[in-house]
PDB file of C-alpha atoms and ligand atoms in Angstrom:
ATOM      1  CA  MET A  12      13.631 -22.729  -6.804  1.00  0.00           C
ATOM      2  CA  LEU A  13      11.671 -20.600  -4.221  1.00  0.00           C
ATOM      3  CA  LYS A  14       7.559 -20.976  -4.582  1.00  0.00           C
ATOM      4  CA  ARG A  15       6.749 -16.860  -5.878  1.00  0.00           C
ATOM      5  CA  ARG A  16       3.433 -15.821  -4.115  1.00  0.00           C
ATOM      6  CA  PRO A  17       1.079 -14.078  -6.772  1.00  0.00           C
ATOM      7  CA  ILE A  18       0.294 -10.405  -6.169  1.00  0.00           C
ATOM      8  CA  ILE A  19      -1.885  -7.428  -7.052  1.00  0.00           C
ATOM      9  CA  ILE A  20      -1.350  -3.884  -5.944  1.00  0.00           C
ATOM     10  CA  ASP A  21      -3.449  -1.411  -5.472  1.00  0.00           C
ATOM     11  CA  THR A  22      -2.051   1.497  -4.581  1.00  0.00           C
ATOM     12  CA  ASP A  23      -2.084   5.760  -5.414  1.00  0.00           C
ATOM     13  CA  PRO A  24       1.507   6.814  -6.019  1.00  0.00           C
ATOM     14  CA  GLY A  25       2.448   8.458  -3.480  1.00  0.00           C
ATOM     15  CA  ILE A  26       6.344   8.545  -2.780  1.00  0.00           C
ATOM     16  CA  ASP A  27       5.782   5.674  -0.239  1.00  0.00           C
ATOM     17  CA  ASP A  28       3.744   3.583  -1.997  1.00  0.00           C
ATOM     18  CA  ALA A  29       6.284   4.328  -5.180  1.00  0.00           C
ATOM     19  CA  VAL A  30       8.639   2.806  -2.373  1.00  0.00           C
ATOM     20  CA  ALA A  31       5.966  -0.571  -1.728  1.00  0.00           C
ATOM     21  CA  ILE A  32       6.192  -1.455  -5.522  1.00  0.00           C
ATOM     22  CA  ALA A  33       9.475  -1.084  -5.950  1.00  0.00           C
ATOM     23  CA  ALA A  34      10.510  -3.755  -2.979  1.00  0.00           C
ATOM     24  CA  ALA A  35       7.803  -5.883  -4.295  1.00  0.00           C
ATOM     25  CA  VAL A  36       8.954  -5.881  -7.853  1.00  0.00           C
ATOM     26  CA  PHE A  37      12.123  -6.915  -7.263  1.00  0.00           C
ATOM     27  CA  CYS A  38      11.641  -9.121  -4.463  1.00  0.00           C
ATOM     28  CA  GLU A  39      12.212 -12.669  -5.481  1.00  0.00           C
ATOM     29  CA  SER A  40       9.022 -14.246  -3.271  1.00  0.00           C
ATOM     30  CA  LEU A  41       6.592 -11.851  -4.729  1.00  0.00           C
ATOM     31  CA  ASP A  42       5.387 -12.532  -8.247  1.00  0.00           C
ATOM     32  CA  VAL A  43       3.038  -8.551  -9.249  1.00  0.00           C
ATOM     33  CA  LYS A  44       0.913  -9.757 -11.482  1.00  0.00           C
ATOM     34  CA  LEU A  45      -0.833  -5.998 -11.489  1.00  0.00           C
ATOM     35  CA  ILE A  46      -0.754  -2.668 -10.624  1.00  0.00           C
ATOM     36  CA  SER A  47      -4.372  -1.194 -10.225  1.00  0.00           C
ATOM     37  CA  THR A  48      -4.533   2.702  -9.418  1.00  0.00           C
ATOM     38  CA  VAL A  49      -6.765   4.403  -7.228  1.00  0.00           C
ATOM     39  CA  SER A  50      -7.118   8.077  -6.403  1.00  0.00           C
ATOM     40  CA  GLY A  51      -5.971   9.254  -2.868  1.00  0.00           C
ATOM     41  CA  ASN A  52      -2.765  10.625  -2.644  1.00  0.00           C
ATOM     42  CA  VAL A  53      -3.640  12.692  -5.841  1.00  0.00           C
ATOM     43  CA  SER A  54      -5.590  12.832  -8.183  1.00  0.00           C
ATOM     44  CA  ILE A  55      -6.575   9.563 -10.409  1.00  0.00           C
ATOM     45  CA  ASN A  56      -4.915  11.072 -13.310  1.00  0.00           C
ATOM     46  CA  HIS A  57      -1.446  11.394 -11.285  1.00  0.00           C
ATOM     47  CA  THR A  58      -1.683   8.177  -9.388  1.00  0.00           C
ATOM     48  CA  THR A  59      -1.988   6.072 -12.945  1.00  0.00           C
ATOM     49  CA  LYS A  60       0.586   8.437 -14.611  1.00  0.00           C
ATOM     50  CA  ASN A  61       3.100   7.662 -11.049  1.00  0.00           C
ATOM     51  CA  ALA A  62       2.674   4.098 -11.331  1.00  0.00           C
ATOM     52  CA  GLN A  63       3.487   3.385 -15.020  1.00  0.00           C
ATOM     53  CA  LYS A  64       6.434   5.633 -14.949  1.00  0.00           C
ATOM     54  CA  LEU A  65       7.710   3.914 -11.272  1.00  0.00           C
ATOM     55  CA  ILE A  66       6.549   0.178 -13.520  1.00  0.00           C
ATOM     56  CA  GLU A  67       9.116   1.264 -16.818  1.00  0.00           C
ATOM     57  CA  PHE A  68      11.736   2.881 -14.479  1.00  0.00           C
ATOM     58  CA  PHE A  69      11.728  -0.517 -12.955  1.00  0.00           C
ATOM     59  CA  GLY A  70      12.163  -2.165 -15.951  1.00  0.00           C
ATOM     60  CA  LYS A  71       9.322  -4.460 -15.336  1.00  0.00           C
ATOM     61  CA  ASP A  72       6.510  -5.847 -18.245  1.00  0.00           C
ATOM     62  CA  ILE A  73       3.752  -6.136 -15.061  1.00  0.00           C
ATOM     63  CA  PRO A  74       0.530  -4.077 -16.379  1.00  0.00           C
ATOM     64  CA  VAL A  75      -1.287  -0.736 -14.874  1.00  0.00           C
ATOM     65  CA  ALA A  76      -4.544  -0.310 -15.245  1.00  0.00           C
ATOM     66  CA  GLN A  77      -7.001   2.887 -14.070  1.00  0.00           C
ATOM     67  CA  GLY A  78      -9.328   2.205 -11.372  1.00  0.00           C
ATOM     68  CA  ALA A  79     -11.920   4.752  -9.004  1.00  0.00           C
ATOM     69  CA  SER A  80     -11.097   8.434  -9.540  1.00  0.00           C
ATOM     70  CA  LYS A  81     -12.753   9.123  -6.290  1.00  0.00           C
ATOM     71  CA  PRO A  82     -14.207   7.632  -3.045  1.00  0.00           C
ATOM     72  CA  LEU A  83     -17.454   5.768  -2.957  1.00  0.00           C
ATOM     73  CA  ILE A  84     -19.681   8.255  -1.511  1.00  0.00           C
ATOM     74  CA  LYS A  85     -18.102  11.474  -0.045  1.00  0.00           C
ATOM     75  CA  GLN A  86     -15.859  13.715  -2.227  1.00  0.00           C
ATOM     76  CA  LEU A  87     -11.668  13.299  -3.122  1.00  0.00           C
ATOM     77  CA  GLU A  88      -9.543  15.131  -0.280  1.00  0.00           C
ATOM     78  CA  ASP A  89      -5.908  14.606  -1.650  1.00  0.00           C
ATOM     79  CA  ALA A  90      -2.799  13.644   0.823  1.00  0.00           C
ATOM     80  CA  SER A  91      -0.431  16.922  -1.927  1.00  0.00           C
ATOM     81  CA  HIS A  92       0.631  17.968   1.164  1.00  0.00           C
ATOM     82  CA  ILE A  93       2.710  14.893   1.960  1.00  0.00           C
ATOM     83  CA  HIS A  94       3.413  14.036  -1.676  1.00  0.00           C
ATOM     84  CA  GLY A  95       3.720  16.765  -3.682  1.00  0.00           C
ATOM     85  CA  GLU A  96       1.080  18.375  -6.380  1.00  0.00           C
ATOM     86  CA  THR A  97       1.448  15.590  -8.943  1.00  0.00           C
ATOM     87  CA  GLY A  98       2.625  12.964  -5.789  1.00  0.00           C
ATOM     88  CA  MET A  99       5.765  12.217  -6.819  1.00  0.00           C
ATOM     89  CA  ALA A 100       7.882  15.321  -6.825  1.00  0.00           C
ATOM     90  CA  GLY A 101      11.303  15.093  -7.059  1.00  0.00           C
ATOM     91  CA  TYR A 102      12.270  13.231 -10.145  1.00  0.00           C
ATOM     92  CA  GLU A 103      12.146  13.260 -13.725  1.00  0.00           C
ATOM     93  CA  PHE A 104      10.873  10.259 -14.967  1.00  0.00           C
ATOM     94  CA  PRO A 105      10.982   9.805 -18.414  1.00  0.00           C
ATOM     95  CA  GLU A 106       7.086   9.988 -19.689  1.00  0.00           C
ATOM     96  CA  PRO A 107       5.376   6.036 -19.908  1.00  0.00           C
ATOM     97  CA  THR A 108       5.323   4.777 -23.147  1.00  0.00           C
ATOM     98  CA  LYS A 109       3.449   1.404 -22.496  1.00  0.00           C
ATOM     99  CA  GLU A 110      -0.482   1.802 -22.737  1.00  0.00           C
ATOM    100  CA  LEU A 111      -2.596   1.561 -20.199  1.00  0.00           C
ATOM    101  CA  HIS A 112      -4.312  -2.245 -20.091  1.00  0.00           C
ATOM    102  CA  GLU A 113      -7.696  -1.470 -21.867  1.00  0.00           C
ATOM    103  CA  LYS A 114      -9.772  -2.349 -18.974  1.00  0.00           C
ATOM    104  CA  ASN A 115     -10.729  -0.607 -15.419  1.00  0.00           C
ATOM    105  CA  SER A 116      -8.869  -2.033 -12.910  1.00  0.00           C
ATOM    106  CA  ILE A 117     -11.653  -3.882 -11.167  1.00  0.00           C
ATOM    107  CA  GLU A 118     -12.365  -5.480 -14.632  1.00  0.00           C
ATOM    108  CA  ALA A 119      -8.483  -6.378 -14.734  1.00  0.00           C
ATOM    109  CA  MET A 120      -8.362  -7.481 -11.133  1.00  0.00           C
ATOM    110  CA  ARG A 121     -11.577  -9.383 -11.714  1.00  0.00           C
ATOM    111  CA  ASP A 122      -9.330 -11.232 -14.768  1.00  0.00           C
ATOM    112  CA  VAL A 123      -6.692 -11.791 -12.954  1.00  0.00           C
ATOM    113  CA  ILE A 124      -7.900 -13.266  -9.678  1.00  0.00           C
ATOM    114  CA  LEU A 125     -10.548 -15.835 -11.474  1.00  0.00           C
ATOM    115  CA  ASN A 126      -7.718 -17.214 -14.344  1.00  0.00           C
ATOM    116  CA  SER A 127      -5.204 -17.529 -11.503  1.00  0.00           C
ATOM    117  CA  GLU A 128      -4.343 -21.251 -11.065  1.00  0.00           C
ATOM    118  CA  GLU A 129      -3.270 -20.234  -7.560  1.00  0.00           C
ATOM    119  CA  LYS A 130      -4.889 -17.785  -5.082  1.00  0.00           C
ATOM    120  CA  ILE A 131      -4.081 -14.219  -5.238  1.00  0.00           C
ATOM    121  CA  THR A 132      -3.098 -12.105  -2.371  1.00  0.00           C
ATOM    122  CA  ILE A 133      -4.380  -8.865  -2.769  1.00  0.00           C
ATOM    123  CA  VAL A 134      -1.977  -4.963  -0.680  1.00  0.00           C
ATOM    124  CA  PRO A 135      -4.370  -2.476  -0.961  1.00  0.00           C
ATOM    125  CA  ILE A 136      -1.726   0.988  -0.220  1.00  0.00           C
ATOM    126  CA  GLY A 137      -4.406   3.611  -0.665  1.00  0.00           C
ATOM    127  CA  PRO A 138      -7.584   4.089   0.132  1.00  0.00           C
ATOM    128  CA  LEU A 139      -9.843   1.251  -0.274  1.00  0.00           C
ATOM    129  CA  THR A 140     -12.423   2.195  -3.391  1.00  0.00           C
ATOM    130  CA  ASN A 141     -11.429  -0.700  -5.538  1.00  0.00           C
ATOM    131  CA  ILE A 142     -10.910  -3.170  -3.588  1.00  0.00           C
ATOM    132  CA  ALA A 143     -15.546  -2.630  -2.414  1.00  0.00           C
ATOM    133  CA  LEU A 144     -15.916  -2.359  -6.038  1.00  0.00           C
ATOM    134  CA  LEU A 145     -14.580  -5.629  -7.146  1.00  0.00           C
ATOM    135  CA  LEU A 146     -15.582  -7.468  -4.136  1.00  0.00           C
ATOM    136  CA  LYS A 147     -19.239  -6.090  -4.056  1.00  0.00           C
ATOM    137  CA  THR A 148     -19.660  -6.165  -8.132  1.00  0.00           C
ATOM    138  CA  TYR A 149     -17.992  -9.809  -8.733  1.00  0.00           C
ATOM    139  CA  PRO A 150     -18.204 -11.948  -4.686  1.00  0.00           C
ATOM    140  CA  GLU A 151     -17.077 -14.702  -7.174  1.00  0.00           C
ATOM    141  CA  VAL A 152     -13.223 -13.730  -6.831  1.00  0.00           C
ATOM    142  CA  LYS A 153     -12.862 -14.383  -3.299  1.00  0.00           C
ATOM    143  CA  GLU A 154     -12.720 -18.203  -3.093  1.00  0.00           C
ATOM    144  CA  ASN A 155      -9.671 -17.457  -5.076  1.00  0.00           C
ATOM    145  CA  ILE A 156      -8.142 -14.380  -3.157  1.00  0.00           C
ATOM    146  CA  GLU A 157      -5.707 -15.351  -0.317  1.00  0.00           C
ATOM    147  CA  GLU A 158      -6.063 -12.543   1.625  1.00  0.00           C
ATOM    148  CA  ILE A 159      -5.697  -8.723   1.514  1.00  0.00           C
ATOM    149  CA  VAL A 160      -2.856  -7.612   3.270  1.00  0.00           C
ATOM    150  CA  LEU A 161      -3.802  -3.907   3.526  1.00  0.00           C
ATOM    151  CA  MET A 162      -2.277  -0.150   4.779  1.00  0.00           C
ATOM    152  CA  GLY A 163      -4.546   1.222   7.105  1.00  0.00           C
ATOM    153  CA  GLY A 164      -6.032   2.476   9.696  1.00  0.00           C
ATOM    154  CA  SER A 165      -4.880   2.534  13.259  1.00  0.00           C
ATOM    155  CA  SER A 166      -5.857   1.199  17.049  1.00  0.00           C
ATOM    156  CA  GLY A 167      -5.109   5.215  18.363  1.00  0.00           C
ATOM    157  CA  ARG A 168      -5.011   8.601  17.145  1.00  0.00           C
ATOM    158  CA  GLY A 169      -5.201   8.874  13.621  1.00  0.00           C
ATOM    159  CA  ASN A 170      -2.497  11.022  11.374  1.00  0.00           C
ATOM    160  CA  HIS A 171      -4.924  12.919   8.678  1.00  0.00           C
ATOM    161  CA  THR A 172      -7.283  14.076  10.748  1.00  0.00           C
ATOM    162  CA  PRO A 173      -7.246  12.795  15.009  1.00  0.00           C
ATOM    163  CA  ALA A 174      -9.351  10.133  14.654  1.00  0.00           C
ATOM    164  CA  ALA A 175      -9.002   9.199  11.315  1.00  0.00           C
ATOM    165  CA  GLU A 176      -5.349   7.080   9.132  1.00  0.00           C
ATOM    166  CA  PHE A 177      -5.758   8.650   5.776  1.00  0.00           C
ATOM    167  CA  ASN A 178      -6.370   5.728   3.586  1.00  0.00           C
ATOM    168  CA  ILE A 179      -9.412   4.638   5.610  1.00  0.00           C
ATOM    169  CA  TYR A 180     -10.854   8.709   5.972  1.00  0.00           C
ATOM    170  CA  ALA A 181     -10.424   9.367   1.915  1.00  0.00           C
ATOM    171  CA  ASP A 182     -13.084   6.527   1.496  1.00  0.00           C
ATOM    172  CA  PRO A 183     -14.695   5.419   5.170  1.00  0.00           C
ATOM    173  CA  GLU A 184     -17.839   3.482   3.198  1.00  0.00           C
ATOM    174  CA  ALA A 185     -15.534   1.395   1.255  1.00  0.00           C
ATOM    175  CA  ALA A 186     -13.492   0.364   4.153  1.00  0.00           C
ATOM    176  CA  LYS A 187     -16.081  -0.524   6.182  1.00  0.00           C
ATOM    177  CA  ILE A 188     -17.361  -2.574   3.351  1.00  0.00           C
ATOM    178  CA  VAL A 189     -14.020  -4.520   2.640  1.00  0.00           C
ATOM    179  CA  PHE A 190     -14.114  -5.430   6.360  1.00  0.00           C
ATOM    180  CA  ALA A 191     -17.471  -6.875   5.974  1.00  0.00           C
ATOM    181  CA  GLN A 192     -16.783  -9.545   3.253  1.00  0.00           C
ATOM    182  CA  GLY A 193     -15.454 -12.222   5.503  1.00  0.00           C
ATOM    183  CA  VAL A 194     -11.917 -12.292   3.463  1.00  0.00           C
ATOM    184  CA  LYS A 195      -8.925 -12.778   5.033  1.00  0.00           C
ATOM    185  CA  ILE A 196      -7.733  -9.025   5.752  1.00  0.00           C
ATOM    186  CA  VAL A 197      -3.889  -7.910   7.523  1.00  0.00           C
ATOM    187  CA  VAL A 198      -3.676  -5.161   8.783  1.00  0.00           C
ATOM    188  CA  CYS A 199      -0.903  -3.110   8.809  1.00  0.00           C
ATOM    189  CA  PRO A 200      -1.776   0.235  11.016  1.00  0.00           C
ATOM    190  CA  LEU A 201       0.151   3.189  11.800  1.00  0.00           C
ATOM    191  CA  ASP A 202       0.330   1.547  15.010  1.00  0.00           C
ATOM    192  CA  VAL A 203       3.370  -0.519  12.829  1.00  0.00           C
ATOM    193  CA  THR A 204       3.709   1.788   9.708  1.00  0.00           C
ATOM    194  CA  SER A 205       4.543   5.033  11.627  1.00  0.00           C
ATOM    195  CA  ILE A 206       7.856   3.856  13.262  1.00  0.00           C
ATOM    196  CA  ALA A 207       8.490   2.051  10.285  1.00  0.00           C
ATOM    197  CA  THR A 208      10.613   4.689   9.485  1.00  0.00           C
ATOM    198  CA  LEU A 209      14.071   5.014   7.212  1.00  0.00           C
ATOM    199  CA  ASP A 210      16.897   7.134   8.812  1.00  0.00           C
ATOM    200  CA  LEU A 211      19.662   9.258   7.921  1.00  0.00           C
ATOM    201  CA  GLU A 212      22.252   6.308   7.776  1.00  0.00           C
ATOM    202  CA  THR A 213      19.768   3.787   5.919  1.00  0.00           C
ATOM    203  CA  ILE A 214      18.560   6.683   3.396  1.00  0.00           C
ATOM    204  CA  ASN A 215      22.332   7.085   2.723  1.00  0.00           C
ATOM    205  CA  LYS A 216      23.024   3.919   2.101  1.00  0.00           C
ATOM    206  CA  LEU A 217      20.359   3.711  -0.182  1.00  0.00           C
ATOM    207  CA  ARG A 218      21.528   6.613  -2.594  1.00  0.00           C
ATOM    208  CA  ASP A 219      24.902   5.420  -2.949  1.00  0.00           C
ATOM    209  CA  MET A 220      23.584   1.989  -3.949  1.00  0.00           C
ATOM    210  CA  ASN A 221      22.306   2.212  -7.492  1.00  0.00           C
ATOM    211  CA  LYS A 222      19.926   4.136  -9.605  1.00  0.00           C
ATOM    212  CA  VAL A 223      16.910   3.389  -8.246  1.00  0.00           C
ATOM    213  CA  GLY A 224      18.740   4.310  -4.880  1.00  0.00           C
ATOM    214  CA  GLU A 225      19.726   7.490  -6.084  1.00  0.00           C
ATOM    215  CA  MET A 226      15.860   8.155  -7.324  1.00  0.00           C
ATOM    216  CA  PHE A 227      14.306   7.357  -4.384  1.00  0.00           C
ATOM    217  CA  TYR A 228      17.096   9.820  -2.414  1.00  0.00           C
ATOM    218  CA  SER A 229      15.750  12.713  -4.848  1.00  0.00           C
ATOM    219  CA  LEU A 230      11.829  11.555  -3.693  1.00  0.00           C
ATOM    220  CA  PHE A 231      12.854  11.185   0.147  1.00  0.00           C
ATOM    221  CA  ASN A 232      13.727  15.574  -0.623  1.00  0.00           C
ATOM    222  CA  HIS A 233       9.883  16.456  -1.336  1.00  0.00           C
ATOM    223  CA  TYR A 234       7.934  13.537   1.251  1.00  0.00           C
ATOM    224  CA  ARG A 235       6.394  15.238   4.402  1.00  0.00           C
ATOM    225  CA  GLY A 236       5.632  11.644   5.451  1.00  0.00           C
ATOM    226  CA  GLY A 237       7.933  12.394   9.064  1.00  0.00           C
ATOM    227  CA  SER A 238      11.183  14.123   9.014  1.00  0.00           C
ATOM    228  CA  VAL A 239      15.155  12.419   8.729  1.00  0.00           C
ATOM    229  CA  SER A 240      15.681  14.878  12.332  1.00  0.00           C
ATOM    230  CA  LYS A 241      13.206  13.292  13.956  1.00  0.00           C
ATOM    231  CA  GLY A 242      12.427   9.967  13.526  1.00  0.00           C
ATOM    232  CA  GLY A 243      12.748   9.670  10.263  1.00  0.00           C
ATOM    233  CA  LEU A 244      10.782   8.882   6.963  1.00  0.00           C
ATOM    234  CA  LYS A 245       7.963   7.140   7.533  1.00  0.00           C
ATOM    235  CA  MET A 246       7.522   3.944   5.170  1.00  0.00           C
ATOM    236  CA  HIS A 247       3.614   3.058   5.686  1.00  0.00           C
ATOM    237  CA  ASP A 248       3.100   1.372   2.697  1.00  0.00           C
ATOM    238  CA  LEU A 249       6.888  -0.626   2.575  1.00  0.00           C
ATOM    239  CA  THR A 250       5.480  -2.477   5.199  1.00  0.00           C
ATOM    240  CA  THR A 251       2.848  -4.835   3.197  1.00  0.00           C
ATOM    241  CA  ILE A 252       6.159  -5.923   1.637  1.00  0.00           C
ATOM    242  CA  ALA A 253       7.616  -6.830   4.646  1.00  0.00           C
ATOM    243  CA  TYR A 254       4.938  -8.120   6.305  1.00  0.00           C
ATOM    244  CA  LEU A 255       4.857 -10.636   2.833  1.00  0.00           C
ATOM    245  CA  ASP A 256       8.286 -11.498   2.364  1.00  0.00           C
ATOM    246  CA  LYS A 257       9.681 -11.259   6.008  1.00  0.00           C
ATOM    247  CA  PRO A 258       5.811 -11.794   8.230  1.00  0.00           C
ATOM    248  CA  GLU A 259       8.906 -12.309  11.120  1.00  0.00           C
ATOM    249  CA  LEU A 260       9.798  -8.655  11.700  1.00  0.00           C
ATOM    250  CA  PHE A 261       6.001  -7.955  13.246  1.00  0.00           C
ATOM    251  CA  GLU A 262       3.922  -8.995  16.493  1.00  0.00           C
ATOM    252  CA  LYS A 263       0.330  -9.465  15.296  1.00  0.00           C
ATOM    253  CA  VAL A 264      -3.042 -10.096  17.066  1.00  0.00           C
ATOM    254  CA  GLU A 265      -6.971 -11.780  15.580  1.00  0.00           C
ATOM    255  CA  THR A 266      -9.652  -8.909  16.457  1.00  0.00           C
ATOM    256  CA  PHE A 267     -12.446  -7.700  15.347  1.00  0.00           C
ATOM    257  CA  VAL A 268     -12.213  -4.268  13.114  1.00  0.00           C
ATOM    258  CA  ASP A 269     -14.815  -1.498  11.746  1.00  0.00           C
ATOM    259  CA  VAL A 270     -14.551   1.742  10.590  1.00  0.00           C
ATOM    260  CA  GLU A 271     -16.471   4.276  11.503  1.00  0.00           C
ATOM    261  CA  THR A 272     -18.659   6.253   8.287  1.00  0.00           C
ATOM    262  CA  THR A 273     -20.938   8.969  10.060  1.00  0.00           C
ATOM    263  CA  PRO A 274     -19.657  12.599   9.183  1.00  0.00           C
ATOM    264  CA  GLY A 275     -18.358  14.284  11.661  1.00  0.00           C
ATOM    265  CA  TYR A 276     -14.879  14.528  14.123  1.00  0.00           C
ATOM    266  CA  THR A 277     -15.022  10.283  14.162  1.00  0.00           C
ATOM    267  CA  GLU A 278     -15.907   9.483  10.238  1.00  0.00           C
ATOM    268  CA  GLY A 279     -12.511   7.459   9.563  1.00  0.00           C
ATOM    269  CA  PHE A 280     -12.332   5.887  12.881  1.00  0.00           C
ATOM    270  CA  MET A 281     -11.019   2.726  12.968  1.00  0.00           C
ATOM    271  CA  ILE A 282     -12.714   0.483  15.706  1.00  0.00           C
ATOM    272  CA  VAL A 283     -10.370  -2.143  16.852  1.00  0.00           C
ATOM    273  CA  ASP A 284     -11.743  -4.466  19.399  1.00  0.00           C
ATOM    274  CA  PHE A 285      -8.404  -5.932  21.145  1.00  0.00           C
ATOM    275  CA  ARG A 286     -10.822  -6.890  24.726  1.00  0.00           C
ATOM    276  CA  GLY A 287     -13.791  -8.242  22.465  1.00  0.00           C
ATOM    277  CA  VAL A 288     -15.936  -5.658  24.046  1.00  0.00           C
ATOM    278  CA  TYR A 289     -18.765  -6.188  20.975  1.00  0.00           C
ATOM    279  CA  LYS A 290     -18.669  -9.640  21.123  1.00  0.00           C
ATOM    280  CA  LYS A 291     -18.023 -10.049  17.739  1.00  0.00           C
ATOM    281  CA  GLU A 292     -16.211 -12.924  15.674  1.00  0.00           C
ATOM    282  CA  ALA A 293     -12.115 -11.329  14.890  1.00  0.00           C
ATOM    283  CA  ASN A 294     -12.178 -10.723  10.588  1.00  0.00           C
ATOM    284  CA  ALA A 295      -8.673  -9.179  10.936  1.00  0.00           C
ATOM    285  CA  THR A 296      -4.370 -10.163  11.744  1.00  0.00           C
ATOM    286  CA  PHE A 297      -3.881  -6.514  13.314  1.00  0.00           C
ATOM    287  CA  CYS A 298       0.147  -6.015  13.336  1.00  0.00           C
ATOM    288  CA  THR A 299       0.964  -4.154  16.356  1.00  0.00           C
ATOM    289  CA  GLU A 300       4.768  -3.874  16.836  1.00  0.00           C
ATOM    290  CA  ILE A 301       7.192  -4.134  14.294  1.00  0.00           C
ATOM    291  CA  ASN A 302      10.818  -4.570  14.479  1.00  0.00           C
ATOM    292  CA  VAL A 303      12.387  -1.441  12.913  1.00  0.00           C
ATOM    293  CA  GLU A 304      16.261  -2.213  12.873  1.00  0.00           C
ATOM    294  CA  GLU A 305      15.781  -5.443  11.363  1.00  0.00           C
ATOM    295  CA  PHE A 306      12.708  -3.541   8.774  1.00  0.00           C
ATOM    296  CA  ARG A 307      15.456  -1.547   7.304  1.00  0.00           C
ATOM    297  CA  LYS A 308      17.761  -4.501   7.141  1.00  0.00           C
ATOM    298  CA  TRP A 309      15.899  -5.896   4.578  1.00  0.00           C
ATOM    299  CA  MET A 310      14.858  -2.977   3.044  1.00  0.00           C
ATOM    300  CA  LEU A 311      18.148  -2.764   2.528  1.00  0.00           C
ATOM    301  CA  ASN A 312      18.846  -6.102   1.038  1.00  0.00           C
ATOM    302  CA  ILE A 313      16.346  -5.770  -1.317  1.00  0.00           C
ATOM    303  CA  PHE A 314      17.276  -2.715  -2.672  1.00  0.00           C
ATOM    304  CA  GLU A 315      21.015  -3.202  -2.450  1.00  0.00           C
ATOM    305  CA  ASN A 316      20.192  -6.687  -4.783  1.00  0.00           C
ATOM    306  CA  ILE A 317      18.674  -4.443  -7.656  1.00  0.00           C
ATOM    307  CA  LYS A 318      20.611  -5.235 -10.792  1.00  0.00           C
ATOM    308  CA  PHE A 319      19.627  -2.832 -13.544  1.00  0.00           C
TER     309      PHE A 319
HETATM  310  O1  LIG B  24      -1.591   7.103   6.190  1.00  0.00           O
HETATM  311  C1  LIG B  24      -0.733   6.569   5.206  1.00  0.00           C
HETATM  312  C2  LIG B  24      -1.291   6.541   4.243  1.00  0.00           C
HETATM  313  O2  LIG B  24      -1.730   7.589   3.762  1.00  0.00           O
HETATM  314  C3  LIG B  24      -0.158   6.112   2.861  1.00  0.00           C
HETATM  315  O3  LIG B  24      -0.933   5.150   2.174  1.00  0.00           O
HETATM  316  C4  LIG B  24       0.143   6.607   2.142  1.00  0.00           C
HETATM  317  O4  LIG B  24       0.913   6.521   1.035  1.00  0.00           O
HETATM  318  C5  LIG B  24      -1.235   7.622   2.268  1.00  0.00           C
HETATM  319  O5  LIG B  24      -1.922   7.268   0.969  1.00  0.00           O
HETATM  320 CA1  LIG B  25      -0.516   5.034  -0.579  1.00  0.00          CA
END
């Protein structure tokens, strides 16, 4: 019997979040214990409703808990220009019928982690607000966290500003806190997520597979994260699930990472000290390359095995 890794996904769906959530809940090597929502791509009401709709659409009995409605310090700057007004434009999902988790997601994550016999992997694929709050409020959870595998940052240019990737830019103070907690962190940055794309051939195969593929085909018509005619649609968040299920798709290095929080042009810039200029201990495993063809095959394999 395959041993399944217990994970918590912290997310701001978001169309690429939705693909990552689908892959995680149907992946045989993963056991999704909780979905925690955060404001980011769109407001917390939309990200939470979207998470509930997705989990029910996938027919999964996984609790959804609502988290932070805004960043720790700055005002929320969303990415609705990429994902549409609701965050999941393009498909009419049935209204969710199941209740939200009765606790906020910080408490819900603490309960799952402290009550788990196995160490929990946390998969943040939105701004890091909830994760910073969890680790600062309940530091005792650290000893039962296997690792944090997050989508965010870049060793080069950003995608939301010239200097910063969206998830880090949205709450740079939270990101700075998370990287300073001494918890094992794997970073899936724009270096790999911007080339982890779905080309037209892959998207058409997905469309013809099943109800889930058909749904994503509709969402992709409204997704502005890349372009089918120019390199493909960027599956930023899906790379975290690929890393967990098939780490051999990636090249990675151990390095020191920190985040610039000073307001201005470099706000949210991720310092990735490959050459050890600052003589600081490595605090992250930083993914530097991905095998895109194998990533696409991996994704199709997970989705074609979905049985409804
Ligand atoms: O920069 C990409 C990240 O920002 C992804 O998590 C995407 O969903 C958006 O939140
Ligand atoms: Ca996201």
